[in-house]
């Protein structure tokens, strides 16, 4: 038996009869309202594993959180690797297939449940670039089977469980490799620092997608290791979030982002005063949360809110109670070091290398720091972070472009978007540039507006100061 | 483009204002043009913003769970009709 092999760790570190997921998606193949036990979950994992081809890499595009989690584990049990793209664009899939070659796609595309998203974000309606036998629908698995599950698979710690990609553009995304050891150890650190001491089973609702680091860490990986029963849906609108919370047993926790919390607070729906939607804990990440929004969210749900800070290479690293403190407390298990040039490097036991943090940080002591500024290249649009440099390079690759720039305009709006100024030959329209960018950029990063101009206000040296761009942009907007 | 009704124009103004559509004028939004995907090119972040503006302006809470919501979010015309039918 390999049970005592110290080179392996269990796929799930929970009793077989505890609840790991709850079905609230009415389009799920599992009956609505079911609390899936670890035993049933493992039976489903084995059923999906039987469907999988003998390729090394699986692009996991499942929308339903339970089906994602099940496929994620099936891929690992088959000793394969999950590829977690930042979006579902065909161009992204083509790039992954070219880079990793031995690839198939896992999806659950019959599920249109709470997927208003599936018609709003139309990425996946295009043809898959892969042959039919390499496009696996997990809904084809036999969910009725009653596999006798008596033990939990143990996974080699060195196995490459997943590779996440966080860039908003389709090309040159930096891969972040997660071995099973990284998954296990980072989840233990996350559980302890986000949740504190174990407090019994909590029911979790998450509004963020399972493929992205924040959603993956909290709504997919935590339930494998601590007493969390996660809802399989990803509600978008405030009323949907309230309805989902009402359908969950207490005690509840919510995993979200500032975008969703802001719409909850502003929606004028009665929160915990209605006595139904009380939550024990709210975890928020992806973009900076104001202390005002944190305070309003806490009073709306009569809950404690913890905000988490992370980077794409490591994941979650620090936490604060935003309504009470502006300083971040580093997770036990993560170290920050500042060099003479004030650059900050993060290290942890499960990563071989130190990671440079791109944000500007002021260390108060070994464990406390203030986030002074985000790196100027990194833009944050609706909770998604992308490199302005990379986004500009995508624009510059548009073959008919004479000159162009993508920038962050001054805006008083709540929804911040990028804007672009482009110089084009007379027969090329702005709509052609927009169509090209939509193919190659995450929707959130497609500039709006894209304005055609005669020339960019470059200096004689060729430099393009932001002040000049802003000035031109302002005059164009005024003229509209 | 079909002419906008007064209610459609009011909704178009709400969209332009809440989404900060700098390069589009409310009167130029075709009532039959698709709002998401290939038409006006809005996305889920916009949908959330529209839902918020609608809840504040008309007191209507949008739910993705309802099939009618998907149809409502198709065009300016369908969105306006949906709100007219659902507002208190």
Coordinates of C-alpha atoms in Angstrom, one line a residue:
Chain A
X1 CA 0.0 0.0 0.0
X2 CA 1.1 3.5 -0.7
X3 CA -0.9 4.9 2.2
X4 CA 2.2 5.5 4.2
X5 CA 4.3 6.8 1.3
X6 CA 5.5 10.2 2.4
X7 CA 5.9 11.3 -1.2
X8 CA 2.1 11.4 -1.5
X9 CA -0.8 13.3 0.1
X10 CA -4.5 12.6 0.1
X11 CA -6.6 14.1 -2.7
X12 CA -9.2 15.0 0.0
X13 CA -8.4 15.4 3.7
X14 CA -11.9 14.9 5.1
X15 CA -14.1 12.1 6.3
X16 CA -15.9 10.2 3.6
X17 CA -19.4 11.1 4.9
X18 CA -18.9 14.8 5.3
X19 CA -20.6 17.2 2.8
X20 CA -18.3 18.8 0.2
X21 CA -20.7 20.5 -2.2
X22 CA -24.4 21.5 -2.4
X23 CA -26.3 21.6 -5.7
X24 CA -28.2 24.8 -6.3
X25 CA -27.9 24.8 -10.1
X26 CA -31.1 23.5 -11.5
X27 CA -29.4 22.4 -14.7
X28 CA -26.9 20.2 -12.8
X29 CA -26.9 16.4 -13.5
X30 CA -27.0 15.9 -9.7
X31 CA -30.4 16.4 -8.1
X32 CA -31.2 20.0 -7.0
X33 CA -30.6 20.5 -3.3
X34 CA -28.3 17.5 -2.9
X35 CA -25.5 17.8 -0.3
X36 CA -22.8 15.7 -2.0
X37 CA -20.7 13.7 0.4
X38 CA -17.0 13.1 -0.1
X39 CA -17.8 9.5 -0.9
X40 CA -20.3 10.5 -3.7
X41 CA -17.9 13.1 -4.9
X42 CA -15.1 10.5 -5.3
X43 CA -17.5 8.2 -7.2
X44 CA -18.2 11.1 -9.6
X45 CA -14.5 11.9 -9.9
X46 CA -13.8 8.2 -10.9
X47 CA -16.7 8.4 -13.4
X48 CA -15.3 11.5 -15.0
X49 CA -11.7 10.0 -15.0
X50 CA -13.0 7.1 -17.1
X51 CA -14.1 9.6 -19.8
X52 CA -10.7 11.2 -20.1
X53 CA -8.3 10.6 -23.0
X54 CA -4.7 9.7 -22.4
X55 CA -3.4 13.2 -23.0
X56 CA -1.2 15.0 -20.6
X57 CA -3.0 18.3 -20.3
X58 CA -6.7 19.2 -19.8
X59 CA -8.0 22.7 -20.5
X60 CA -10.6 22.9 -17.8
X61 CA -13.5 25.2 -18.9
X62 CA -16.3 23.8 -16.7
X63 CA -18.6 26.7 -15.5
X64 CA -20.5 24.8 -12.8
X65 CA -18.3 24.9 -9.7
X66 CA -19.1 21.3 -8.7
X67 CA -18.4 20.0 -12.2
X68 CA -15.2 22.0 -12.3
X69 CA -14.0 20.6 -9.0
X70 CA -14.9 17.1 -10.0
X71 CA -13.1 17.4 -13.3
X72 CA -10.1 19.1 -11.6
X73 CA -9.7 16.1 -9.3
X74 CA -10.4 13.6 -12.1
X75 CA -7.5 15.1 -14.1
X76 CA -5.2 14.8 -11.1
X77 CA -6.3 11.2 -10.3
X78 CA -5.4 10.3 -13.9
X79 CA -1.9 11.9 -13.3
X80 CA -2.6 14.6 -15.8
X81 CA -2.4 18.4 -15.4
X82 CA -5.2 21.0 -15.4
X83 CA -4.6 24.1 -17.6
X84 CA -6.6 27.0 -16.2
X85 CA -6.9 29.8 -18.8
X86 CA -7.8 33.3 -17.9
X87 CA -10.7 33.3 -20.3
X88 CA -12.5 31.0 -22.7
X89 CA -11.5 32.7 -25.9
X90 CA -10.7 30.4 -28.8
X91 CA -7.5 32.3 -29.4
X92 CA -6.4 31.5 -25.8
X93 CA -7.2 27.8 -26.4
X94 CA -5.3 27.8 -29.6
X95 CA -2.3 29.3 -27.8
X96 CA -2.4 26.7 -25.1
X97 CA -2.7 23.8 -27.6
X98 CA 0.3 25.2 -29.5
X99 CA 2.3 25.5 -26.3
X100 CA 1.4 22.2 -24.6
X101 CA 0.6 20.1 -27.7
X102 CA -0.8 17.0 -25.8
X103 CA -4.0 18.7 -24.8
X104 CA -7.8 18.2 -24.6
X105 CA -10.7 20.4 -23.5
X106 CA -13.0 19.6 -20.6
X107 CA -16.3 21.5 -20.6
X108 CA -19.9 21.3 -19.3
X109 CA -21.6 23.3 -22.1
X110 CA -25.1 22.0 -21.7
X111 CA -25.3 23.7 -18.4
X112 CA -26.9 27.1 -19.0
X113 CA -28.1 27.4 -15.4
X114 CA -27.2 30.7 -13.8
X115 CA -25.3 31.3 -16.9
X116 CA -26.7 34.6 -17.9
X117 CA -22.9 34.9 -18.2
X118 CA -23.0 32.3 -20.9
X119 CA -25.0 34.5 -23.2
X120 CA -23.4 37.7 -22.1
X121 CA -19.8 36.5 -22.5
X122 CA -20.1 34.9 -25.8
X123 CA -16.6 33.5 -26.0
X124 CA -17.5 29.9 -25.9
X125 CA -20.1 29.9 -28.6
X126 CA -17.4 29.7 -31.2
X127 CA -16.2 26.3 -32.6
X128 CA -13.7 24.5 -30.5
X129 CA -10.3 24.4 -32.2
X130 CA -9.9 20.7 -31.2
X131 CA -11.0 17.5 -32.9
X132 CA -14.3 16.1 -31.5
X133 CA -12.7 13.3 -29.5
X134 CA -10.5 15.8 -27.7
X135 CA -13.5 17.9 -26.5
X136 CA -14.9 16.1 -23.5
X137 CA -18.2 17.1 -22.0
X138 CA -18.2 16.0 -18.3
X139 CA -22.0 15.7 -18.5
X140 CA -21.4 12.5 -20.5
X141 CA -20.1 10.8 -17.3
X142 CA -22.4 8.3 -15.6
X143 CA -23.5 10.1 -12.4
X144 CA -25.9 7.4 -11.4
X145 CA -23.2 4.8 -10.7
X146 CA -22.7 3.8 -7.2
X147 CA -19.0 3.1 -6.9
X148 CA -18.0 1.5 -3.7
X149 CA -15.6 4.1 -2.4
X150 CA -13.6 3.0 0.7
X151 CA -10.5 5.0 0.4
X152 CA -9.3 8.4 -0.8
X153 CA -6.7 8.4 -3.6
X154 CA -3.2 9.6 -2.6
X155 CA -1.4 11.9 -5.0
X156 CA 2.3 12.2 -5.6
X157 CA 3.5 15.5 -4.1
X158 CA 5.7 16.2 -7.1
X159 CA 2.8 15.8 -9.5
X160 CA 2.0 18.9 -11.6
X161 CA -1.6 19.4 -10.6
X162 CA -2.4 22.6 -12.4
X163 CA -1.0 25.5 -14.4
X164 CA -2.8 28.8 -14.0
X165 CA -2.5 31.8 -16.3
X166 CA -3.4 35.2 -15.1
X167 CA -2.7 37.6 -17.9
X168 CA -5.6 39.3 -19.5
X169 CA -4.3 38.9 -23.0
X170 CA -4.0 35.7 -25.0
X171 CA -0.4 35.7 -25.9
X172 CA 2.6 35.2 -23.7
X173 CA 0.6 34.6 -20.5
X174 CA 3.0 33.7 -17.8
X175 CA 2.3 30.1 -16.5
X176 CA 2.2 29.5 -12.8
X177 CA 2.9 25.9 -12.1
X178 CA 1.2 24.3 -9.0
X179 CA 2.5 20.9 -7.9
X180 CA 0.3 18.8 -5.6
X181 CA 2.6 19.8 -2.8
X182 CA 2.0 23.4 -3.5
X183 CA -1.8 22.8 -3.6
X184 CA -1.8 21.0 -0.2
X185 CA 0.6 23.3 1.6
X186 CA -0.9 26.6 0.3
X187 CA -4.4 25.4 1.1
X188 CA -3.3 24.6 4.7
X189 CA -1.8 28.1 5.0
X190 CA -4.9 29.7 3.4
X191 CA -7.3 27.7 5.7
X192 CA -5.5 28.7 8.8
X193 CA -5.0 32.4 7.9
X194 CA -8.4 33.1 6.2
X195 CA -10.7 31.0 8.5
X196 CA -8.8 30.7 11.8
X197 CA -9.3 27.7 14.0
X198 CA -11.7 25.0 12.6
X199 CA -15.3 25.9 13.5
X200 CA -17.3 23.0 12.0
X201 CA -19.0 22.8 8.6
X202 CA -19.6 26.1 6.8
X203 CA -21.7 26.5 3.6
X204 CA -19.9 28.6 1.1
X205 CA -21.2 30.7 -1.8
X206 CA -18.7 32.2 -4.2
X207 CA -19.4 34.8 -6.9
X208 CA -16.0 34.4 -8.6
X209 CA -15.1 31.8 -11.2
X210 CA -13.4 28.6 -10.2
X211 CA -10.7 28.9 -12.9
X212 CA -9.1 32.1 -11.5
X213 CA -6.6 31.9 -8.6
X214 CA -8.9 33.5 -6.0
X215 CA -11.9 31.3 -6.8
X216 CA -9.7 28.2 -7.2
X217 CA -8.0 28.7 -3.8
X218 CA -11.2 29.4 -1.9
X219 CA -14.1 27.6 -3.6
X220 CA -12.3 24.6 -5.1
X221 CA -9.3 23.8 -3.0
X222 CA -10.4 24.7 0.5
X223 CA -13.3 22.3 0.4
X224 CA -10.9 19.5 -0.3
X225 CA -9.1 20.1 3.0
X226 CA -11.4 21.8 5.5
X227 CA -15.0 21.6 6.5
X228 CA -16.5 23.6 3.7
X229 CA -19.6 22.6 1.7
X230 CA -19.5 24.8 -1.5
X231 CA -22.5 25.8 -3.6
X232 CA -22.1 24.8 -7.3
X233 CA -23.3 28.2 -8.7
X234 CA -21.8 31.5 -9.5
X235 CA -24.5 34.1 -9.1
X236 CA -24.0 37.5 -10.7
X237 CA -26.9 39.9 -9.8
X238 CA -27.6 40.9 -6.2
X239 CA -31.0 39.2 -6.1
X240 CA -29.5 36.0 -7.4
X241 CA -26.8 36.2 -4.6
X242 CA -29.5 36.8 -1.9
X243 CA -31.6 33.9 -3.3
X244 CA -28.6 31.6 -3.2
X245 CA -27.7 32.6 0.3
X246 CA -31.3 31.9 1.4
X247 CA -31.1 28.5 -0.2
X248 CA -27.9 27.7 1.8
X249 CA -28.1 26.3 5.4
X250 CA -26.2 28.2 8.1
X251 CA -23.5 28.9 9.0
X252 CA -22.6 30.5 5.7
X253 CA -19.6 32.2 4.2
X254 CA -19.4 34.3 1.1
X255 CA -16.4 34.6 -1.2
X256 CA -16.6 37.6 -3.5
X257 CA -14.9 40.6 -5.1
X258 CA -15.4 44.4 -4.6
X259 CA -17.5 44.6 -7.8
X260 CA -20.1 42.2 -6.5
X261 CA -20.0 43.6 -2.9
X262 CA -20.6 47.1 -4.3
X263 CA -23.6 46.0 -6.3
X264 CA -25.0 44.1 -3.2
X265 CA -24.6 47.2 -1.0
X266 CA -26.1 49.5 -3.6
X267 CA -29.0 47.3 -4.6
X268 CA -31.3 48.4 -1.8
X269 CA -32.3 44.9 -0.9
X270 CA -32.6 44.4 2.8
X271 CA -29.7 42.3 4.1
X272 CA -29.4 40.6 7.5
X273 CA -32.3 42.8 8.8
X274 CA -34.5 40.4 6.9
X275 CA -33.0 37.7 9.1
X276 CA -32.5 35.3 6.3
X277 CA -29.2 36.3 4.7
X278 CA -26.9 36.5 7.7
X279 CA -23.4 35.4 7.0
X280 CA -20.6 34.4 9.4
X281 CA -17.7 35.4 7.2
X282 CA -17.1 37.3 3.9
X283 CA -13.8 36.9 2.1
X284 CA -13.0 39.5 -0.6
X285 CA -10.1 39.8 -3.0
X286 CA -9.1 40.7 -6.6
X287 CA -9.0 44.5 -6.4
X288 CA -8.7 47.0 -3.6
X289 CA -11.7 47.4 -1.3
X290 CA -12.4 50.8 0.3
X291 CA -12.9 50.8 4.1
X292 CA -16.3 52.4 3.5
X293 CA -17.5 49.5 1.3
X294 CA -16.1 47.1 3.8
X295 CA -18.0 48.7 6.6
X296 CA -21.2 48.9 4.6
X297 CA -20.9 45.2 3.6
X298 CA -20.4 44.1 7.2
X299 CA -23.4 46.0 8.4
X300 CA -25.6 44.7 5.5
X301 CA -24.8 41.1 6.3
X302 CA -24.1 41.4 10.0
X303 CA -20.8 39.7 9.1
X304 CA -17.1 40.0 9.5
X305 CA -15.3 40.8 6.3
X306 CA -11.7 39.9 5.6
X307 CA -9.9 41.1 2.6
X308 CA -7.1 39.1 1.1
X309 CA -4.0 40.3 -0.8
X310 CA -2.2 38.0 -3.3
X311 CA -0.2 37.7 -6.4
X312 CA -0.6 35.4 -9.3
X313 CA 2.6 33.4 -8.7
X314 CA 1.9 32.5 -5.1
X315 CA -1.8 33.2 -4.6
X316 CA -3.1 34.6 -1.3
X317 CA -0.4 36.1 1.0
X318 CA -1.9 38.6 3.4
X319 CA -5.1 39.6 5.1
X320 CA -6.8 42.5 6.8
X321 CA -10.1 43.5 8.4
X322 CA -10.6 46.4 6.0
X323 CA -13.2 48.2 8.1
X324 CA -10.7 48.3 11.0
X325 CA -7.2 48.4 9.6
X326 CA -5.4 49.6 6.5
X327 CA -2.4 47.5 7.3
X328 CA -2.1 43.9 5.9
X329 CA -0.9 41.0 8.0
X330 CA 1.2 38.4 6.2
X331 CA 0.0 34.9 6.4
X332 CA 2.0 32.6 8.7
X333 CA 4.1 30.6 6.2
X334 CA 4.8 33.6 3.8
X335 CA 7.8 35.8 4.2
X336 CA 8.5 39.3 2.7
X337 CA 12.0 40.7 2.4
X338 CA 12.8 44.2 1.3
X339 CA 16.1 44.9 -0.5
X340 CA 18.1 48.1 -0.5
X341 CA 16.2 49.4 -3.5
X342 CA 13.0 48.8 -1.7
X343 CA 12.0 45.9 -3.9
X344 CA 10.0 43.3 -2.0
X345 CA 10.4 39.6 -2.5
X346 CA 8.0 37.0 -1.3
X347 CA 9.1 33.5 -0.3
X348 CA 7.4 30.4 1.1
X349 CA 8.5 26.8 1.9
X350 CA 6.7 25.2 -1.1
X351 CA 8.2 27.5 -3.8
X352 CA 11.8 27.1 -4.9
X353 CA 12.3 30.7 -5.9
X354 CA 11.6 34.1 -4.4
X355 CA 9.0 36.1 -6.2
X356 CA 9.3 39.8 -6.7
X357 CA 6.1 41.7 -5.8
X358 CA 5.3 44.3 -8.4
X359 CA 3.3 46.5 -6.0
X360 CA 4.8 49.3 -3.9
X361 CA 5.0 48.1 -0.3
X362 CA 5.9 49.7 3.0
X363 CA 6.9 47.2 5.6
X364 CA 5.8 48.2 9.1
X365 CA 7.5 45.2 10.7
X366 CA 8.2 41.6 9.6
X367 CA 4.5 40.7 9.4
X368 CA 2.6 44.0 8.8
X369 CA 2.7 46.2 5.7
X370 CA 0.9 49.0 3.9
X371 CA 0.2 48.7 0.2
X372 CA 1.3 52.1 -1.1
X373 CA 0.6 51.7 -4.8
X374 CA -0.1 49.2 -7.4
X375 CA 2.6 48.8 -10.0
X376 CA 2.0 51.3 -12.8
X377 CA 2.0 48.7 -15.5
X378 CA -0.7 46.5 -13.9
X379 CA -4.2 47.7 -14.5
X380 CA -7.2 46.5 -12.6
X381 CA -10.5 46.4 -14.5
X382 CA -13.4 45.0 -12.7
X383 CA -11.3 42.7 -10.5
X384 CA -9.2 41.4 -13.4
X385 CA -5.5 42.4 -13.4
X386 CA -3.6 42.7 -16.6
X387 CA -0.4 44.2 -17.9
X388 CA -0.9 47.5 -19.8
X389 CA 2.3 46.8 -21.7
X390 CA 1.0 43.4 -22.9
X391 CA -2.4 44.9 -23.8
X392 CA -0.6 47.6 -25.9
X393 CA 1.5 44.9 -27.6
X394 CA -1.7 43.1 -28.6
X395 CA -3.0 46.4 -30.2
X396 CA 0.3 47.0 -32.0
X397 CA 0.1 43.6 -33.6
X398 CA -3.0 44.6 -35.5
X399 CA -1.6 44.5 -39.0
X400 CA -3.2 47.6 -40.4
X401 CA -2.5 49.8 -37.4
X402 CA -0.4 52.9 -38.2
X403 CA 0.0 53.9 -34.6
X404 CA -2.0 53.4 -31.4
X405 CA -2.0 53.4 -27.6
X406 CA -4.2 51.9 -24.9
X407 CA -4.3 53.8 -21.6
X408 CA -6.2 54.3 -18.4
X409 CA -8.4 57.4 -18.9
X410 CA -9.3 59.8 -16.0
X411 CA -12.9 58.9 -15.1
X412 CA -15.4 59.6 -12.4
X413 CA -17.4 56.5 -13.4
X414 CA -17.7 53.5 -11.1
X415 CA -16.8 51.2 -13.9
X416 CA -13.3 52.0 -15.0
X417 CA -12.4 51.0 -18.5
X418 CA -9.4 51.3 -20.7
X419 CA -9.5 53.7 -23.7
X420 CA -7.5 53.6 -26.9
X421 CA -6.4 56.1 -29.5
X422 CA -5.7 54.6 -32.9
X423 CA -4.3 55.9 -36.2
X424 CA -5.7 53.8 -39.1
X425 CA -5.6 53.9 -42.9
X426 CA -8.9 55.5 -44.2
X427 CA -10.4 52.1 -45.4
X428 CA -10.0 50.5 -41.9
X429 CA -12.7 51.2 -39.3
X430 CA -12.6 51.3 -35.6
X431 CA -15.0 48.4 -35.5
X432 CA -12.3 46.2 -37.2
X433 CA -9.9 47.1 -34.5
X434 CA -12.5 46.3 -31.9
X435 CA -13.3 42.9 -33.4
X436 CA -9.6 42.1 -33.4
X437 CA -9.1 43.2 -29.8
X438 CA -12.2 41.2 -28.7
X439 CA -10.6 38.1 -30.2
X440 CA -7.3 38.6 -28.4
X441 CA -8.1 40.3 -25.1
X442 CA -10.2 39.4 -22.1
X443 CA -13.5 41.3 -22.5
X444 CA -12.7 43.4 -19.5
X445 CA -9.6 44.8 -21.2
X446 CA -11.1 45.7 -24.5
X447 CA -10.8 49.5 -24.6
X448 CA -13.9 51.6 -24.6
X449 CA -13.9 54.0 -26.4
X450 CA -11.5 53.3 -29.2
X451 CA -11.2 56.6 -31.0
X452 CA -9.7 57.1 -34.5
X453 CA -7.3 60.0 -34.7
X454 CA -5.0 61.5 -37.3
X455 CA -1.9 61.2 -35.3
X456 CA -0.8 60.5 -31.7
X457 CA 0.7 63.5 -29.8
X458 CA 4.2 62.1 -29.8
X459 CA 7.2 64.3 -28.9
X460 CA 10.0 64.7 -31.4
X461 CA 11.8 61.9 -29.6
X462 CA 8.9 59.6 -30.3
X463 CA 7.9 59.5 -26.6
X464 CA 4.2 59.6 -25.8
X465 CA 3.7 61.3 -22.4
X466 CA 0.5 60.3 -20.6
X467 CA -0.3 64.0 -20.1
X468 CA -0.4 64.6 -23.8
X469 CA -2.6 61.5 -24.4
X470 CA -5.0 62.6 -21.6
X471 CA -5.2 66.1 -23.1
X472 CA -6.0 64.9 -26.6
X473 CA -8.5 62.3 -25.2
X474 CA -10.3 65.0 -23.1
X475 CA -10.7 67.2 -26.2
X476 CA -12.1 64.3 -28.2
X477 CA -14.6 63.3 -25.6
X478 CA -15.8 66.9 -25.2
X479 CA -16.4 67.2 -28.9
X480 CA -18.7 64.2 -29.1
Chain B
X1 CA -32.6 52.2 -37.4
X2 CA -36.2 52.2 -36.0
X3 CA -37.1 55.3 -34.0
X4 CA -36.8 55.2 -30.2
X5 CA -39.9 55.5 -28.1
X6 CA -39.7 58.0 -25.2
X7 CA -39.3 55.1 -22.7
X8 CA -36.5 53.6 -24.9
X9 CA -34.7 57.0 -25.0
X10 CA -34.9 57.2 -21.2
X11 CA -33.4 53.7 -20.9
X12 CA -30.7 54.5 -23.5
X13 CA -29.8 57.6 -21.4
X14 CA -29.6 55.4 -18.3
X15 CA -27.3 52.9 -20.2
X16 CA -25.0 55.6 -21.5
X17 CA -24.7 57.3 -18.1
X18 CA -24.3 54.2 -16.0
X19 CA -21.8 52.5 -18.3
X20 CA -20.0 55.7 -19.1
X21 CA -20.2 55.0 -22.8
X22 CA -18.1 58.0 -23.8
X23 CA -18.3 57.5 -27.6
X24 CA -22.1 56.7 -27.9
X25 CA -25.0 59.0 -27.7
X26 CA -28.3 57.8 -26.2
X27 CA -30.3 58.8 -29.2
X28 CA -28.0 56.7 -31.5
X29 CA -28.6 53.3 -29.8
X30 CA -30.8 51.2 -32.2
X31 CA -33.7 49.7 -30.2
X32 CA -33.2 46.4 -32.1
X33 CA -29.4 46.2 -31.9
X34 CA -28.0 43.5 -29.6
X35 CA -26.6 45.0 -26.4
X36 CA -24.2 42.1 -25.7
X37 CA -21.8 40.2 -27.9
X38 CA -21.4 41.5 -31.4
X39 CA -23.8 44.4 -31.1
X40 CA -23.0 47.2 -28.6
X41 CA -20.4 44.8 -27.2
X42 CA -21.3 45.0 -23.5
X43 CA -20.2 42.3 -21.1
X44 CA -21.1 40.8 -17.7
X45 CA -19.6 43.7 -15.8
X46 CA -21.9 46.0 -17.7
X47 CA -24.8 43.7 -17.0
X48 CA -24.2 44.1 -13.3
X49 CA -24.0 47.9 -13.7
X50 CA -27.2 48.0 -15.8
X51 CA -29.0 45.8 -13.1
X52 CA -27.9 48.3 -10.4
X53 CA -29.0 51.3 -12.3
X54 CA -32.4 49.7 -13.0
X55 CA -32.9 48.8 -9.4
X56 CA -32.2 52.3 -8.4
X57 CA -34.2 54.0 -11.1
X58 CA -37.1 51.7 -11.4
X59 CA -37.0 49.6 -8.3
X60 CA -36.8 46.4 -10.3
X61 CA -34.4 43.6 -9.2
X62 CA -33.0 41.7 -12.1
X63 CA -32.5 37.9 -11.7
X64 CA -30.4 35.8 -14.0
X65 CA -32.3 32.7 -12.9
X66 CA -35.4 33.9 -14.7
X67 CA -35.6 32.9 -18.4
X68 CA -37.3 36.2 -19.1
X69 CA -34.2 38.1 -17.9
X70 CA -32.1 36.7 -20.7
X71 CA -34.6 37.8 -23.3
X72 CA -34.9 41.2 -21.6
X73 CA -31.2 41.8 -21.9
X74 CA -31.2 41.2 -25.6
X75 CA -31.9 44.8 -26.9
X76 CA -32.8 48.3 -25.8
X77 CA -36.4 47.5 -26.9
X78 CA -36.7 44.3 -24.9
X79 CA -35.1 45.7 -21.8
X80 CA -37.4 48.7 -21.9
X81 CA -40.5 46.4 -22.3
X82 CA -39.3 44.2 -19.5
X83 CA -38.9 47.2 -17.1
X84 CA -42.3 48.7 -18.1
X85 CA -43.9 45.3 -17.4
X86 CA -42.2 44.7 -14.0
X87 CA -41.9 48.1 -12.4
X88 CA -44.1 48.7 -9.4

